[in-house]
XYZ file of C-alpha atoms in Angstrom:
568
model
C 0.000 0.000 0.000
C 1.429 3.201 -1.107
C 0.951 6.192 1.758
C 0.334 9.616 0.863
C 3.070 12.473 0.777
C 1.616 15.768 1.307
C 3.630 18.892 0.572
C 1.774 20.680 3.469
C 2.813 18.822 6.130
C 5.412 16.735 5.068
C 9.472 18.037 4.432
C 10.709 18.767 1.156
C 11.774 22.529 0.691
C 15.770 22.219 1.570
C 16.242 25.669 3.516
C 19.141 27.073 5.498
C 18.628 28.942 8.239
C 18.744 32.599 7.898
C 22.120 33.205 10.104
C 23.477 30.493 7.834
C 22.844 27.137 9.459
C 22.576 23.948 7.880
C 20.193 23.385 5.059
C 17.537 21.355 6.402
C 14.371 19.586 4.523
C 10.964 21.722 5.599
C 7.436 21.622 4.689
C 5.313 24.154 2.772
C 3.467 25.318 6.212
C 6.553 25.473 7.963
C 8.547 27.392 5.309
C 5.880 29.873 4.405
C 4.746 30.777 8.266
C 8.597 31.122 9.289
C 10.075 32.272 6.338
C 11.886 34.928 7.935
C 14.076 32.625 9.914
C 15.080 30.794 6.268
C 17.369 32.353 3.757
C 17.773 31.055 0.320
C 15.913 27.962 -1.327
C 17.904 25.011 -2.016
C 17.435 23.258 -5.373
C 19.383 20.565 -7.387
C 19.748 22.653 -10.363
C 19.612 26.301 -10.595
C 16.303 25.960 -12.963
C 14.459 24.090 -10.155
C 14.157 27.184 -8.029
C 12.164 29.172 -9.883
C 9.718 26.266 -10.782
C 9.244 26.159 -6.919
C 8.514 29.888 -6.556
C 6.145 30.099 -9.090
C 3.963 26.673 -9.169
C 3.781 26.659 -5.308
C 5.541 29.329 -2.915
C 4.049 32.330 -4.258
C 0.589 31.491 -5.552
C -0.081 30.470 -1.757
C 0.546 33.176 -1.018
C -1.200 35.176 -3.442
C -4.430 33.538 -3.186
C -4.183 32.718 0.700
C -3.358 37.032 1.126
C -4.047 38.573 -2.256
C -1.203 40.955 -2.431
C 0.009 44.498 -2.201
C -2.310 46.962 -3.765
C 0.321 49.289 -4.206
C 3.839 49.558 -3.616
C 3.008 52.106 -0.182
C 1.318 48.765 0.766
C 4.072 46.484 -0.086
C 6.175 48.541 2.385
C 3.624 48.087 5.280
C 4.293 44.207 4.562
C 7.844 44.310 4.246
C 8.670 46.697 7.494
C 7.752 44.204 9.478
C 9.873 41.651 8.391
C 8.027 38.775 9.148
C 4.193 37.982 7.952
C 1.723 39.390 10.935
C -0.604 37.461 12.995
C -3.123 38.284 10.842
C -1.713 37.126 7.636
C -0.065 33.741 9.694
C -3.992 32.815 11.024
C -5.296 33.233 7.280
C -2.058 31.296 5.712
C -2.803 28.937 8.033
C -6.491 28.466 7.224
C -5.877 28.179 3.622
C -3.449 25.474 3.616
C -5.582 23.469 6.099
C -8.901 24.215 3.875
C -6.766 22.960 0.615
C -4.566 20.300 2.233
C -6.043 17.428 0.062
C -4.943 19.291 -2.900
C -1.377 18.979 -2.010
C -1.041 15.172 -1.669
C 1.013 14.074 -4.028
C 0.110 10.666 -4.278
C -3.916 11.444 -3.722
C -5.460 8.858 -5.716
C -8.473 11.795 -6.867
C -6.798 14.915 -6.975
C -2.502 14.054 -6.746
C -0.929 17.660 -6.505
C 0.148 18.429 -10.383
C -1.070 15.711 -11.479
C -4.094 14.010 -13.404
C -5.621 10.698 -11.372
C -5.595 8.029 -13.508
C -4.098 9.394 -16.260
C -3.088 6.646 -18.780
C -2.098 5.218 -22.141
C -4.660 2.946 -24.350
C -1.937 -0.380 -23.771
C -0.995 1.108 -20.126
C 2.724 1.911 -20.377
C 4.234 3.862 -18.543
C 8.200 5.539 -18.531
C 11.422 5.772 -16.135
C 11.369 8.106 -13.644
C 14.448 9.325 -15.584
C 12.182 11.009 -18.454
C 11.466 14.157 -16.150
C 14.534 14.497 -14.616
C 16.626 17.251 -17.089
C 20.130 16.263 -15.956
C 19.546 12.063 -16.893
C 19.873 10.828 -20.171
C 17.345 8.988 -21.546
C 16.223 7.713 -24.763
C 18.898 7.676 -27.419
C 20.594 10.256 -25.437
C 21.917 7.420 -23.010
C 25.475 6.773 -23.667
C 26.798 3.393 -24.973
C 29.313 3.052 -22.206
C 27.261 4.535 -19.522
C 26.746 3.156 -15.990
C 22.995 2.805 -16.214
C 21.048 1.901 -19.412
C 17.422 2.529 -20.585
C 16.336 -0.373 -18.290
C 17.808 0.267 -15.501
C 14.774 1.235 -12.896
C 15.253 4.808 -11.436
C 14.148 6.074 -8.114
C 12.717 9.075 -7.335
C 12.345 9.928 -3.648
C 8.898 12.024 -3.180
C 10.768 15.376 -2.445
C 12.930 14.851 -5.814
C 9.600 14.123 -7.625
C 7.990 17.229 -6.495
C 10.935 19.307 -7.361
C 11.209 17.697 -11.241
C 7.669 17.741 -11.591
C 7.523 20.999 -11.241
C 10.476 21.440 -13.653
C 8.739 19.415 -15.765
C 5.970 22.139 -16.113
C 7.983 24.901 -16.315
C 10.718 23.594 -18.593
C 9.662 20.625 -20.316
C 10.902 19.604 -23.719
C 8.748 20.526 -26.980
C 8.282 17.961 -30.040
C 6.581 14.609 -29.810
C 4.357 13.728 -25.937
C 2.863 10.520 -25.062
C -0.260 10.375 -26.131
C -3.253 9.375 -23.189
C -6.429 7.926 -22.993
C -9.231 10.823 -23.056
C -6.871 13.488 -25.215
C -9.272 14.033 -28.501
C -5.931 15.522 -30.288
C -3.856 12.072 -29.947
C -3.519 9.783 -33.181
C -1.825 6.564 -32.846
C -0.448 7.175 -29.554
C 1.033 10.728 -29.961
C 0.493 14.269 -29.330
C 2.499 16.644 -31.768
C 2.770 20.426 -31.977
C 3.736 20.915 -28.224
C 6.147 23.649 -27.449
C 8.405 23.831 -24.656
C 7.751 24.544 -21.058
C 6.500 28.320 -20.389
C 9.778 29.115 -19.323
C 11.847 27.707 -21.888
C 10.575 30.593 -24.282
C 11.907 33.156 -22.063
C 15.237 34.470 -19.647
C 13.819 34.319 -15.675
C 14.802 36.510 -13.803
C 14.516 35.982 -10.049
C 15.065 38.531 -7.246
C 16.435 37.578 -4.025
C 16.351 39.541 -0.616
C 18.378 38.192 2.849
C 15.247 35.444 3.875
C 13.578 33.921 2.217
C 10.862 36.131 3.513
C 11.831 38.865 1.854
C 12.973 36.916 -1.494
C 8.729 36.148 -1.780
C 7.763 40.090 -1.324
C 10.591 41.070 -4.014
C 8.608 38.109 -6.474
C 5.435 39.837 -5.369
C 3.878 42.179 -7.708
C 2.073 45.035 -6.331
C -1.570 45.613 -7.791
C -5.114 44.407 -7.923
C -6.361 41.422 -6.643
C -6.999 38.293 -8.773
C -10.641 38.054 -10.398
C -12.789 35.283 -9.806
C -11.633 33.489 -12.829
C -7.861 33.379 -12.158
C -6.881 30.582 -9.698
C -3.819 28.394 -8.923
C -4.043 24.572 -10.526
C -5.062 22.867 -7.322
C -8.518 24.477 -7.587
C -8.924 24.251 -11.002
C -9.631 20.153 -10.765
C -13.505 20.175 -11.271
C -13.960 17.648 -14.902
C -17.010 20.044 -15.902
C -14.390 23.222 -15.636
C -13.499 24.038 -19.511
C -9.920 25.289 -17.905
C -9.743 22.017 -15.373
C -5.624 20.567 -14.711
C -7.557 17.254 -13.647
C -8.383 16.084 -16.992
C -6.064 14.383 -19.991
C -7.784 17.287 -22.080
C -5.905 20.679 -23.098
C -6.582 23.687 -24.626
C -4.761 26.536 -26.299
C -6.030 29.572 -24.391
C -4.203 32.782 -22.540
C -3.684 32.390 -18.853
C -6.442 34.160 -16.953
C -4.152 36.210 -14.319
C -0.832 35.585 -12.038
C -2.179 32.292 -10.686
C -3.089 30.718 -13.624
C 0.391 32.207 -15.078
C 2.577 30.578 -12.207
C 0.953 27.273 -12.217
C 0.386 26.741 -15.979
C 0.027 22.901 -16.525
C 2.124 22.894 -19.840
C 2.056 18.563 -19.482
C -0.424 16.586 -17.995
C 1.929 14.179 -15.830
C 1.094 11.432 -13.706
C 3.872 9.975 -11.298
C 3.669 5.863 -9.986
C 4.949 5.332 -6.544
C 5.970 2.108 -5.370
C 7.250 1.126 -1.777
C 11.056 -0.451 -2.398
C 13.215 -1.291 0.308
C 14.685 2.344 0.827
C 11.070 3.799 1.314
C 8.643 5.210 -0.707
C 9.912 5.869 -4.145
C 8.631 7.606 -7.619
C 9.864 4.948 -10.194
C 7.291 5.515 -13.538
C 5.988 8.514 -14.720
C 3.682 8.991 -17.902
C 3.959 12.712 -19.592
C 1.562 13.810 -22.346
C 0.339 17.145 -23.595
C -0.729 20.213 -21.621
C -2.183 23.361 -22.123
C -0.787 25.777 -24.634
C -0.100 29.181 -24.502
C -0.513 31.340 -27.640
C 2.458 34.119 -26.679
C 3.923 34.826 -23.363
C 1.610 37.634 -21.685
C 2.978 41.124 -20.938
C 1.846 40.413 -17.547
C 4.703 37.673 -17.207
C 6.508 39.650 -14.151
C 10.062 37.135 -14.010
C 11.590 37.684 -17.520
C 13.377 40.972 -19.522
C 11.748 42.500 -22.382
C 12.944 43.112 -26.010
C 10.385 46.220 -27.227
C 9.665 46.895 -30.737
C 10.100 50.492 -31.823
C 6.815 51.728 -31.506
C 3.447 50.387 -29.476
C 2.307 48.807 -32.060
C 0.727 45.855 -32.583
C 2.458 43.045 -34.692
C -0.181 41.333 -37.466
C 0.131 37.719 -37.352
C -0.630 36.796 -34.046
C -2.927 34.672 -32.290
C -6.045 35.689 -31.126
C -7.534 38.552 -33.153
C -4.409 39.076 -35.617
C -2.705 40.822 -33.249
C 0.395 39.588 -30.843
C 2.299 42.141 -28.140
C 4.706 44.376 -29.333
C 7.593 42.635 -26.915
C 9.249 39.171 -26.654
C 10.591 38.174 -23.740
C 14.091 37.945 -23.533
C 16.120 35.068 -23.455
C 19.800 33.997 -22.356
C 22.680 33.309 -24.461
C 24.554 30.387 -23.548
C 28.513 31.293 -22.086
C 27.181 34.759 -21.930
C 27.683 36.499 -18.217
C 24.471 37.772 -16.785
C 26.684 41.641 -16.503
C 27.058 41.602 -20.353
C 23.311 41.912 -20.180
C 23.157 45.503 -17.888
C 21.298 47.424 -20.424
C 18.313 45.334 -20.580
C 18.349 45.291 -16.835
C 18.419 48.489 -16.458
C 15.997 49.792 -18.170
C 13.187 50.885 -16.442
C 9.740 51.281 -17.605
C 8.163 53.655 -14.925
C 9.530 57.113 -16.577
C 8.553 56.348 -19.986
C 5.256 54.942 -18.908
C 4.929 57.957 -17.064
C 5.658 60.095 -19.597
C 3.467 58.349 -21.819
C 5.631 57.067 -24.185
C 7.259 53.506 -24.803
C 10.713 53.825 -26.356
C 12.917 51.118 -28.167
C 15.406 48.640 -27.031
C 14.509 46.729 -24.011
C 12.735 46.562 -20.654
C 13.253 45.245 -17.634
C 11.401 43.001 -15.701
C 7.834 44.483 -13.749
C 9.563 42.984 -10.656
C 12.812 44.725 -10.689
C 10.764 48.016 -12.146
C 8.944 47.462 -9.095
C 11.825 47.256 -6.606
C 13.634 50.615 -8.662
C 10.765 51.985 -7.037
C 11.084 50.747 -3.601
C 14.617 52.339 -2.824
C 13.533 54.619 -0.573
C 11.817 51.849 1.821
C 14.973 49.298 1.142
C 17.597 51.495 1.098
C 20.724 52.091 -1.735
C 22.969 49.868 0.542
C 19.932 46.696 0.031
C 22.328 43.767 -0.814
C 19.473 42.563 -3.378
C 20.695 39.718 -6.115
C 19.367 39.228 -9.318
C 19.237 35.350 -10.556
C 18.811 34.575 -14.163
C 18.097 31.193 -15.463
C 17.473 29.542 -18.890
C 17.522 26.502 -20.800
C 18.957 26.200 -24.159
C 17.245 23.342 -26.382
C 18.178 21.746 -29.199
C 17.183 20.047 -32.349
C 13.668 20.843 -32.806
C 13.394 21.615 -28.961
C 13.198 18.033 -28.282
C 16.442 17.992 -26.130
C 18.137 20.115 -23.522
C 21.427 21.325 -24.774
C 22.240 23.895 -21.795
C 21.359 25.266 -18.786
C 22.147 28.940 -17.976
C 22.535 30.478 -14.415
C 23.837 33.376 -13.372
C 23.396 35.442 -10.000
C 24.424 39.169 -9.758
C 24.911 41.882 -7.097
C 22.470 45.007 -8.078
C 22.632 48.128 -6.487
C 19.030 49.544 -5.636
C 20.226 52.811 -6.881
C 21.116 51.686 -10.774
C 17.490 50.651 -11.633
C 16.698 54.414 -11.655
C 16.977 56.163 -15.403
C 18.124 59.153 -13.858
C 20.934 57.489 -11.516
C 24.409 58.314 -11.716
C 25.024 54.970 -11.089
C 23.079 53.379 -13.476
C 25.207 55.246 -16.254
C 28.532 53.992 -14.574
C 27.429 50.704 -14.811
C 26.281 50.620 -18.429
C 29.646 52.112 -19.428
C 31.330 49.580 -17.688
C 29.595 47.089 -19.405
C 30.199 48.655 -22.608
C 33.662 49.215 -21.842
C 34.311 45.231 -21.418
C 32.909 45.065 -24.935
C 34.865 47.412 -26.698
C 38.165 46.064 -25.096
C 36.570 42.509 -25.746
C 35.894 43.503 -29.744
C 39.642 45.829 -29.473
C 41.677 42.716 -28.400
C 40.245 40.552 -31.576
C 41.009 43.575 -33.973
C 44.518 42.700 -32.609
C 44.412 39.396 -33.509
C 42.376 39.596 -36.584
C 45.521 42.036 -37.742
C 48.610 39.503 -35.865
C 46.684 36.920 -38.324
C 46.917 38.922 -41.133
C 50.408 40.002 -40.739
C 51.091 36.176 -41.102
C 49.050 35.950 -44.342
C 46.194 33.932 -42.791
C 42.627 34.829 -42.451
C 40.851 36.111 -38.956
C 38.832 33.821 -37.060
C 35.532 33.746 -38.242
C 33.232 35.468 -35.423
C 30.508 32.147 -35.299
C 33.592 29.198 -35.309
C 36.311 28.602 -32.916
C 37.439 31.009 -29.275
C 38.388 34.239 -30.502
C 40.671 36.138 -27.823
C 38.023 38.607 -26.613
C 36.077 36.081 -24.829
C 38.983 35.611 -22.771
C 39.267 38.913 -22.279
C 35.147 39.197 -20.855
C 36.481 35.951 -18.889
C 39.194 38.127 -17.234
C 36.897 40.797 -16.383
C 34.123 39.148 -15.093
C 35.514 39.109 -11.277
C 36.483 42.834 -11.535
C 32.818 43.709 -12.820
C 31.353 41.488 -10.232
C 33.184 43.612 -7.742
C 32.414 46.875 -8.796
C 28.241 46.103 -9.167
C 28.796 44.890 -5.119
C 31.000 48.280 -4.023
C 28.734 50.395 -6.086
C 25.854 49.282 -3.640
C 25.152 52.303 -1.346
C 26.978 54.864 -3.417
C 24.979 58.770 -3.722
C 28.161 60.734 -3.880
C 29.547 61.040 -7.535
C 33.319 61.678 -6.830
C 33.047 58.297 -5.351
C 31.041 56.991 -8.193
C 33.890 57.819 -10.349
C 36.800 57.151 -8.103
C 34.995 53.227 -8.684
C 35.003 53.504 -12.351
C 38.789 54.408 -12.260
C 39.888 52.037 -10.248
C 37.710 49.656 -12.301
C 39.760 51.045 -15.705
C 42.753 51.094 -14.119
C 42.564 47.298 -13.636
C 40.760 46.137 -16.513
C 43.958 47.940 -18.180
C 46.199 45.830 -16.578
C 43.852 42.641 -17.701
C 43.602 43.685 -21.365
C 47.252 43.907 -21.884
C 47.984 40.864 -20.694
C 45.585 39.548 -22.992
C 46.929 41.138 -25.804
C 50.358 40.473 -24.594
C 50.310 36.981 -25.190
C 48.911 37.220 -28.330
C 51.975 39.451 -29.233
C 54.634 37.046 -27.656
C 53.276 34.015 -29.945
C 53.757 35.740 -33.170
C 56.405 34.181 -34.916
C 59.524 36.582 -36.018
C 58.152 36.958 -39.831
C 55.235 38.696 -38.660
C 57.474 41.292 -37.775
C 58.339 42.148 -41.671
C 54.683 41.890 -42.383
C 52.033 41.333 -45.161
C 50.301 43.810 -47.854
C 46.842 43.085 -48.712
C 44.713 44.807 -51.671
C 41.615 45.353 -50.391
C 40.009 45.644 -53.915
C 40.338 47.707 -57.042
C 41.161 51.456 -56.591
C 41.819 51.297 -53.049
C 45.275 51.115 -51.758
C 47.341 48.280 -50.307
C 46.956 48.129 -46.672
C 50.092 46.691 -44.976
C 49.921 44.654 -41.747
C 52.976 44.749 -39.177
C 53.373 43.853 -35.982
C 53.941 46.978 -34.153
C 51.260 48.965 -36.533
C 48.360 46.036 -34.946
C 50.339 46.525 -31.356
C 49.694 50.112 -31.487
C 46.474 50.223 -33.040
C 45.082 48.398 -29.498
C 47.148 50.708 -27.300
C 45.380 53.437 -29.079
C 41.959 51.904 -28.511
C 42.123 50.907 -25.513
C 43.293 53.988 -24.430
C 40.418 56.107 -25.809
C 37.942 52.853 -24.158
C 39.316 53.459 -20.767
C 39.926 57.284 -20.727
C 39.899 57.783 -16.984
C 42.806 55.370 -16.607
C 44.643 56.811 -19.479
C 44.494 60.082 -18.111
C 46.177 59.158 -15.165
C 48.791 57.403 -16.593
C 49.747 60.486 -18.880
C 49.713 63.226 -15.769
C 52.153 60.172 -14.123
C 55.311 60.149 -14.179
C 55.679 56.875 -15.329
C 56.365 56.594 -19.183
C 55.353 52.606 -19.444
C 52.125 53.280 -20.638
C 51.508 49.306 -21.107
């Protein structure tokens, strides 16, 4: 007999204590009600945390509490620092009035899950086939330690966490199709896209609890209607919009809590009891419901804006599609490299009435631009981004991204002093980044060979951005706090005056491994009527001094008024 696991009640968040204890396994009601005395979630893999956050942790809260009608009412509720008796008692009575909907293994209504959920010959799959990091399929190597056969076990707090991956991630192409799905032919269900937020960049905030981390993922504004509601109350078969049935729909999310829980799969997980306990050892995955776009109400992900308000013909629904995509990551790419997107705040330009070009940044970290005041510049907030990279037709996982960041409070104002030294920072790292492979593009030439291509092989500016990334990282942590601009700029010199030590000995390697005939140098045509152009050695060695000099003025400026002549 298999015995229930309910997420309420029973251990399965992994949560350090806020002075930085051990990480210890906790259940829903205990990490909600005391989640000022927990700092950050623990997860597996990077991508699992936000799947937590936004199928469970904060539509509780959102539909046990509503949430902050504006943000002079999201500062009452963070002041406090720790949810009032109040809001405890009605947390409280929620998850008691909707514990049955959290049972895992509930043989009517298992959380995330459709009962009885099956195939017309009754198979079923590994465990393996929702966990991202295990290959399965023909992905399983030939001289692995496990094969295809080879039973895996799920304990019930990994199968929570991967189901909810699973929804939030899940690969696109081909799903198994199930018993009661009026869009399966011969056993199939095509056409299905990714996971929600495998179309998008998420970006995450994170306070000192974890507390705190759920108001900063907390949008400010009206309540939910009647229509928009979490999954678990959603499981009524005569509900068009029910997760308790094998059917699916392609339909717009109604609000936040339909967003955050969006049942992208319809899953159903098989426990068995094995010697080691209860464990998750089958699973059967077929298609979910389907969203037509992501909706500009999607608070977690960056922006890319089209030039003008318009709307784009093509689009579902009407014609018409939002004129923004969500941003995604770029594999290898450091979350810094990616400033001007984040800061770019909405609230002037909305103000003024206007929506310019480019990028915006998430509503949440628009939000907290907002809140400095109530935080303070010095708030040590952290920014997490996360992504998954997919491969051939979607079907597989090829990467996944992560990144976490130090942001200064002050920088996600348009106005900010900061916020300007940061983007020229960022730009700066480029232009020495793009400076170092015009040096090596030019080395090449002098040797009569071609540059490296910019899409094949490691050019010598990424190891540049490599060799910069701790200095950046350093200077987006001592920037936190900062209102005085002599100090502002005393930061961005002594950020130049390293990153010119770093670029040269970049560059100087590059110079030392040129053989001596590179020295007497090649001339290349560059087509009829134009002149030869000749490429040395010392005219490609000054060419970068030159640049990077004008990139990093401040430092260059110094270096002239020394008296040092070595301006290397």
């Amino acid at each position: 007999m298999v015995h229930g696991f309910s997420l309420t009640d029973d251990p399965w968040l992994l949560l350090p204590s806020a002075a930085g204890g051990p990480a210890q396994e906790r259940s829903l009601r205990t990490a909600l009600l005391e989640a000022h005395e927990f700092g950050d979630l623990v997860t597996e893999i990077p991508t699992q945390r936000p799947a937590v956050f936004r199928q469970v942790l904060l539509p509780v809260i959102f539909d046990a509490l509503g949430r902050p009608a504006d943000e002079r009412e999201w500062t009452s509720w963070y002041s406090t620092g720790q949810w009032s008796q109040e809001q405890r008692l009605r947390l409280e009575a929620y998850l008691d009035a909707h514990r049955g909907m959290f049972d895992l293994f509930d043989p009517v209504h298992p959380f995330g899950q459709v009962a009885g959920l099956r195939t017309a010959k009754g198979e079923t799959k590994s465990a393996g086939l929702i966990v991202a990091t295990a290959a399965t399929g023909n992905n399983v190597p030939i001289f692995a330690s496990r094969t295809e056969g080879d039973p895996f076990l799920l304990t019930p707090a990994q199968a929570v966490h991967w189901l909810l991956h699973t929804q939030c991630w899940d690969t696109a192409a081909i799903k198994t199709g199930v018993v009661g799905d009026p869009q399966a032919k011969a056993g199939k269900t095509t056409g299905n896209p990714t996971g929600p937020l495998g179309q998008m960049g998420v970006t995450l905030l994170v306070g000192t609890t974890l507390f705190e981390t759920l108001l900063l993922n907390l949008p400010a504004g009206a309540p939910p209607t009647s229509t928009d509601l979490p999954q678990w109350r959603r499981r009524e078969p005569a509900d068009p919009r029910s997760a308790g049935t094998p059917q699916w729909q392609v339909r717009v999310p109604e609000g936040l809590l339909d967003l955050w829980t969006w049942q992208s799969r319809r899953t159903r997980l098989f426990p068995e009891t094995t010697d080691e306990g209860l464990r998750v050892t089958r699973v059967l995955v077929a298609a979910g419901d389907r969203m037509p776009h992501t909706p500009e109400t999607e608070p977690h992900t960056m922006w890319r804006v089209e030039p003008t308000g318009r709307r784009n013909p093509g689009g579902s629904r009407g014609g018409t599609a939002p004129p923004r995509r969500p941003l995604r990551l770029q594999p290898g790419k450091a979350a810094w490299r990616g400033l001007d997107a984040l800061l770019a705040p909405e609230r002037q330009s909305r103000d003024a009435g206007e929506r310019t070009s480019g990028f915006a940044t998430s509503k949440l970290l628009d939000q907290a631009g907002g809140l400095v005041s109530e935080l303070g510049e010095a708030y040590p907030l952290r920014v997490e981004l996360s992504g998954v990279a997919y491969g051939n037709q979607s079907a597989v996982i090829d990467d996944v991204m992560f990144d976490a960041l130090p942001l200064p409070l002050a920088a996600l104002g348009a106005d900010s002093d900061i916020r300007s030294a940061l983007l020229e920072v960022a730009e700066q790292a480029e232009q020495l980044a793009t400076a170092v492979n015009h040096l090596s593009a030019d080395l090449r030439r002098a040797l009569g060979a071609e540059p490296i291509p910019w899409d094949k092989g490691q050019r010598p500016g990424e190891l540049v951005l490599h060799a910069l990334d701790p200095l950046v990282r350093r200077l987006l942590t001592g920037m936190r706090g900062l209102d005085d601009l002599e100090r502002i700029e005393a930061g961005q010199l002594a950020w130049e005056q390293l990153a010119w030590r770093r670029s040269w000995e970049i560059a100087d390697r590059l110079l030392q491994a040129v053989p001596v005939g590179a020295f007497v140098g090649r001339s290349i045509s560059p087509g009829e009527g134009k002149p030869e152009r000749t490429h040395r050695v010392p005219l490609a060695e000054a060419s970068f001094l030159r640049r990077r000099a004008e990139i990093l003025h401040r430092a260059d400026a110094v270096r002239r008024d020394s008296s040092n002549p070595d301006h290397k």
